[in-house]
Amino acid sequence: QLQLVESGGGLVQTGGSLRLSCAASGGTFSRYAVGWFRQAPGKEREFVATISWNSLTAYYRDSVQGRFTISRDNANNIAYLQMNNLKPEDTAVYYCATDRLRMGVPRRNIPSYENWGQGTQVTVSS
């Protein structure tokens, strides 16, 4: 069973940067799309970004387009989310997960994903 562990969260000021990591173990990470999601207090979990198994395709939610970059290193079973120009509205717990479909086109909807990590807190101060 694939297990994912997020890290790299923290407290930053508006305009700052963080790089989140999603380390995988116990399964075939390299054949599944990886998604990043976030959940702010009192709000539903939402899609942030996703990348295909072969890194050829990536999608972002509109509010992070141009500021966040998703990437992956299949040789080391890890995915990243580089977050630049952070804003207070980016404050949330960030989660990574893998798509249920092997070698499929990455999707944006939460039910398409499984193997959720425990999350990492990102706090952006104004």
PDB file of C-alpha atoms in Angstrom:
ATOM      1  CA  GLN A   1       0.000   0.000   0.000  1.00  0.00           C
ATOM      2  CA  LEU A   2       1.413   3.341  -1.045  1.00  0.00           C
ATOM      3  CA  GLN A   3       2.043   5.781   1.812  1.00  0.00           C
ATOM      4  CA  LEU A   4       2.639   9.500   1.410  1.00  0.00           C
ATOM      5  CA  VAL A   5       4.243  11.895   3.867  1.00  0.00           C
ATOM      6  CA  GLU A   6       4.141  15.664   3.395  1.00  0.00           C
ATOM      7  CA  SER A   7       6.717  18.056   4.785  1.00  0.00           C
ATOM      8  CA  GLY A   8       8.011  21.573   4.286  1.00  0.00           C
ATOM      9  CA  GLY A   9       5.192  23.623   5.714  1.00  0.00           C
ATOM     10  CA  GLY A  10       5.724  26.519   8.060  1.00  0.00           C
ATOM     11  CA  LEU A  11       5.072  30.151   8.842  1.00  0.00           C
ATOM     12  CA  VAL A  12       6.022  32.765   6.239  1.00  0.00           C
ATOM     13  CA  GLN A  13       5.218  36.384   5.557  1.00  0.00           C
ATOM     14  CA  THR A  14       3.167  37.577   2.620  1.00  0.00           C
ATOM     15  CA  GLY A  15       5.280  37.362  -0.508  1.00  0.00           C
ATOM     16  CA  GLY A  16       7.453  34.597   0.864  1.00  0.00           C
ATOM     17  CA  SER A  17       8.102  31.125  -0.511  1.00  0.00           C
ATOM     18  CA  LEU A  18       7.915  27.534   0.651  1.00  0.00           C
ATOM     19  CA  ARG A  19       8.572  24.208  -1.012  1.00  0.00           C
ATOM     20  CA  LEU A  20       6.415  21.318   0.082  1.00  0.00           C
ATOM     21  CA  SER A  21       7.534  17.734  -0.367  1.00  0.00           C
ATOM     22  CA  CYS A  22       5.473  14.574  -0.717  1.00  0.00           C
ATOM     23  CA  ALA A  23       7.573  11.466  -0.100  1.00  0.00           C
ATOM     24  CA  ALA A  24       6.165   8.104  -1.168  1.00  0.00           C
ATOM     25  CA  SER A  25       6.908   4.587   0.004  1.00  0.00           C
ATOM     26  CA  GLY A  26       5.451   1.122  -0.255  1.00  0.00           C
ATOM     27  CA  GLY A  27       4.064   1.203  -3.774  1.00  0.00           C
ATOM     28  CA  THR A  28       4.480   2.163  -7.434  1.00  0.00           C
ATOM     29  CA  PHE A  29       4.478   5.916  -7.093  1.00  0.00           C
ATOM     30  CA  SER A  30       5.849   6.567 -10.552  1.00  0.00           C
ATOM     31  CA  ARG A  31       2.763   5.322 -12.437  1.00  0.00           C
ATOM     32  CA  TYR A  32       0.166   7.586 -10.794  1.00  0.00           C
ATOM     33  CA  ALA A  33      -0.658  11.251 -11.041  1.00  0.00           C
ATOM     34  CA  VAL A  34      -0.023  13.183  -7.839  1.00  0.00           C
ATOM     35  CA  GLY A  35      -2.264  15.936  -6.579  1.00  0.00           C
ATOM     36  CA  TRP A  36      -1.859  18.637  -3.969  1.00  0.00           C
ATOM     37  CA  PHE A  37      -4.910  19.814  -2.076  1.00  0.00           C
ATOM     38  CA  ARG A  38      -5.496  22.164   0.829  1.00  0.00           C
ATOM     39  CA  GLN A  39      -8.012  22.734   3.557  1.00  0.00           C
ATOM     40  CA  ALA A  40      -8.388  25.982   5.461  1.00  0.00           C
ATOM     41  CA  PRO A  41     -10.161  26.150   8.840  1.00  0.00           C
ATOM     42  CA  GLY A  42     -13.915  25.949   8.387  1.00  0.00           C
ATOM     43  CA  LYS A  43     -13.655  25.294   4.667  1.00  0.00           C
ATOM     44  CA  GLU A  44     -13.828  22.273   2.429  1.00  0.00           C
ATOM     45  CA  ARG A  45     -10.741  20.636   1.027  1.00  0.00           C
ATOM     46  CA  GLU A  46      -9.906  22.026  -2.389  1.00  0.00           C
ATOM     47  CA  PHE A  47      -7.763  21.151  -5.354  1.00  0.00           C
ATOM     48  CA  VAL A  48      -4.470  23.035  -5.732  1.00  0.00           C
ATOM     49  CA  ALA A  49      -2.394  21.304  -8.411  1.00  0.00           C
ATOM     50  CA  THR A  50      -1.809  17.969 -10.067  1.00  0.00           C
ATOM     51  CA  ILE A  51       0.875  16.431 -12.226  1.00  0.00           C
ATOM     52  CA  SER A  52       0.742  13.406 -14.487  1.00  0.00           C
ATOM     53  CA  TRP A  53       2.763  10.268 -13.797  1.00  0.00           C
ATOM     54  CA  ASN A  54       5.283  11.234 -16.522  1.00  0.00           C
ATOM     55  CA  SER A  55       5.390  14.962 -15.649  1.00  0.00           C
ATOM     56  CA  LEU A  56       4.075  15.926 -19.087  1.00  0.00           C
ATOM     57  CA  THR A  57       0.833  17.468 -17.839  1.00  0.00           C
ATOM     58  CA  ALA A  58       0.090  19.719 -14.891  1.00  0.00           C
ATOM     59  CA  TYR A  59      -2.998  21.644 -13.854  1.00  0.00           C
ATOM     60  CA  TYR A  60      -3.474  24.362 -11.253  1.00  0.00           C
ATOM     61  CA  ARG A  61      -6.364  26.091  -9.617  1.00  0.00           C
ATOM     62  CA  ASP A  62      -6.737  29.594 -10.981  1.00  0.00           C
ATOM     63  CA  SER A  63      -5.748  31.366  -7.772  1.00  0.00           C
ATOM     64  CA  VAL A  64      -2.295  29.752  -7.659  1.00  0.00           C
ATOM     65  CA  GLN A  65      -1.529  29.723 -11.378  1.00  0.00           C
ATOM     66  CA  GLY A  66       1.770  31.514 -11.967  1.00  0.00           C
ATOM     67  CA  ARG A  67       2.750  31.357  -8.291  1.00  0.00           C
ATOM     68  CA  PHE A  68       2.874  27.614  -7.566  1.00  0.00           C
ATOM     69  CA  THR A  69       4.760  24.934  -9.472  1.00  0.00           C
ATOM     70  CA  ILE A  70       4.217  21.208  -9.084  1.00  0.00           C
ATOM     71  CA  SER A  71       6.949  18.744  -9.985  1.00  0.00           C
ATOM     72  CA  ARG A  72       8.027  15.199  -9.277  1.00  0.00           C
ATOM     73  CA  ASP A  73      11.128  13.013  -9.150  1.00  0.00           C
ATOM     74  CA  ASN A  74      10.053   9.456  -9.850  1.00  0.00           C
ATOM     75  CA  ALA A  75      13.536   8.080  -9.345  1.00  0.00           C
ATOM     76  CA  ASN A  76      13.330   9.196  -5.715  1.00  0.00           C
ATOM     77  CA  ASN A  77       9.573   8.731  -5.216  1.00  0.00           C
ATOM     78  CA  ILE A  78       8.895  12.320  -4.297  1.00  0.00           C
ATOM     79  CA  ALA A  79       6.723  15.173  -5.500  1.00  0.00           C
ATOM     80  CA  TYR A  80       7.059  18.869  -4.784  1.00  0.00           C
ATOM     81  CA  LEU A  81       4.950  21.975  -4.636  1.00  0.00           C
ATOM     82  CA  GLN A  82       6.984  25.154  -4.960  1.00  0.00           C
ATOM     83  CA  MET A  83       4.938  28.063  -3.640  1.00  0.00           C
ATOM     84  CA  ASN A  84       6.066  31.615  -4.373  1.00  0.00           C
ATOM     85  CA  ASN A  85       4.515  34.988  -3.632  1.00  0.00           C
ATOM     86  CA  LEU A  86       2.417  33.477  -0.882  1.00  0.00           C
ATOM     87  CA  LYS A  87      -0.717  35.251   0.284  1.00  0.00           C
ATOM     88  CA  PRO A  88      -2.682  35.013   3.535  1.00  0.00           C
ATOM     89  CA  GLU A  89      -5.453  33.210   1.655  1.00  0.00           C
ATOM     90  CA  ASP A  90      -2.999  30.381   0.961  1.00  0.00           C
ATOM     91  CA  THR A  91      -3.031  29.530   4.668  1.00  0.00           C
ATOM     92  CA  ALA A  92      -4.216  25.928   5.032  1.00  0.00           C
ATOM     93  CA  VAL A  93      -3.187  22.374   5.702  1.00  0.00           C
ATOM     94  CA  TYR A  94      -1.736  21.000   2.480  1.00  0.00           C
ATOM     95  CA  TYR A  95      -2.165  17.364   1.498  1.00  0.00           C
ATOM     96  CA  CYS A  96      -0.818  15.201  -1.287  1.00  0.00           C
ATOM     97  CA  ALA A  97      -2.488  12.135  -2.739  1.00  0.00           C
ATOM     98  CA  THR A  98      -2.239   9.834  -5.737  1.00  0.00           C
ATOM     99  CA  ASP A  99      -4.821   9.405  -8.456  1.00  0.00           C
ATOM    100  CA  ARG A 100      -6.683   6.084  -8.368  1.00  0.00           C
ATOM    101  CA  LEU A 101      -6.106   5.594 -12.093  1.00  0.00           C
ATOM    102  CA  ARG A 102      -2.780   4.142 -13.198  1.00  0.00           C
ATOM    103  CA  MET A 103      -1.037   6.176 -15.913  1.00  0.00           C
ATOM    104  CA  GLY A 104      -4.113   8.284 -16.487  1.00  0.00           C
ATOM    105  CA  VAL A 105      -4.665  11.943 -17.235  1.00  0.00           C
ATOM    106  CA  PRO A 106      -4.410  13.917 -13.986  1.00  0.00           C
ATOM    107  CA  ARG A 107      -7.742  14.974 -12.539  1.00  0.00           C
ATOM    108  CA  ARG A 108      -8.868  17.791 -10.302  1.00  0.00           C
ATOM    109  CA  ASN A 109     -11.665  16.209  -8.277  1.00  0.00           C
ATOM    110  CA  ILE A 110     -10.965  14.931  -4.790  1.00  0.00           C
ATOM    111  CA  PRO A 111     -12.809  11.552  -5.064  1.00  0.00           C
ATOM    112  CA  SER A 112     -10.356  10.560  -7.816  1.00  0.00           C
ATOM    113  CA  TYR A 113      -7.543  10.467  -5.264  1.00  0.00           C
ATOM    114  CA  GLU A 114      -6.389   8.074  -2.554  1.00  0.00           C
ATOM    115  CA  ASN A 115      -3.398   7.389  -0.287  1.00  0.00           C
ATOM    116  CA  TRP A 116      -3.717  10.755   1.419  1.00  0.00           C
ATOM    117  CA  GLY A 117      -0.870  11.989   3.564  1.00  0.00           C
ATOM    118  CA  GLN A 118      -1.319  13.498   7.018  1.00  0.00           C
ATOM    119  CA  GLY A 119      -0.876  17.057   5.768  1.00  0.00           C
ATOM    120  CA  THR A 120       1.503  19.906   6.491  1.00  0.00           C
ATOM    121  CA  GLN A 121       0.473  23.305   7.828  1.00  0.00           C
ATOM    122  CA  VAL A 122       1.201  26.423   5.809  1.00  0.00           C
ATOM    123  CA  THR A 123       0.563  29.753   7.493  1.00  0.00           C
ATOM    124  CA  VAL A 124       1.049  33.050   5.668  1.00  0.00           C
ATOM    125  CA  SER A 125       1.047  36.154   7.848  1.00  0.00           C
ATOM    126  CA  SER A 126      -0.030  39.531   6.537  1.00  0.00           C
TER     127      SER A 126
END
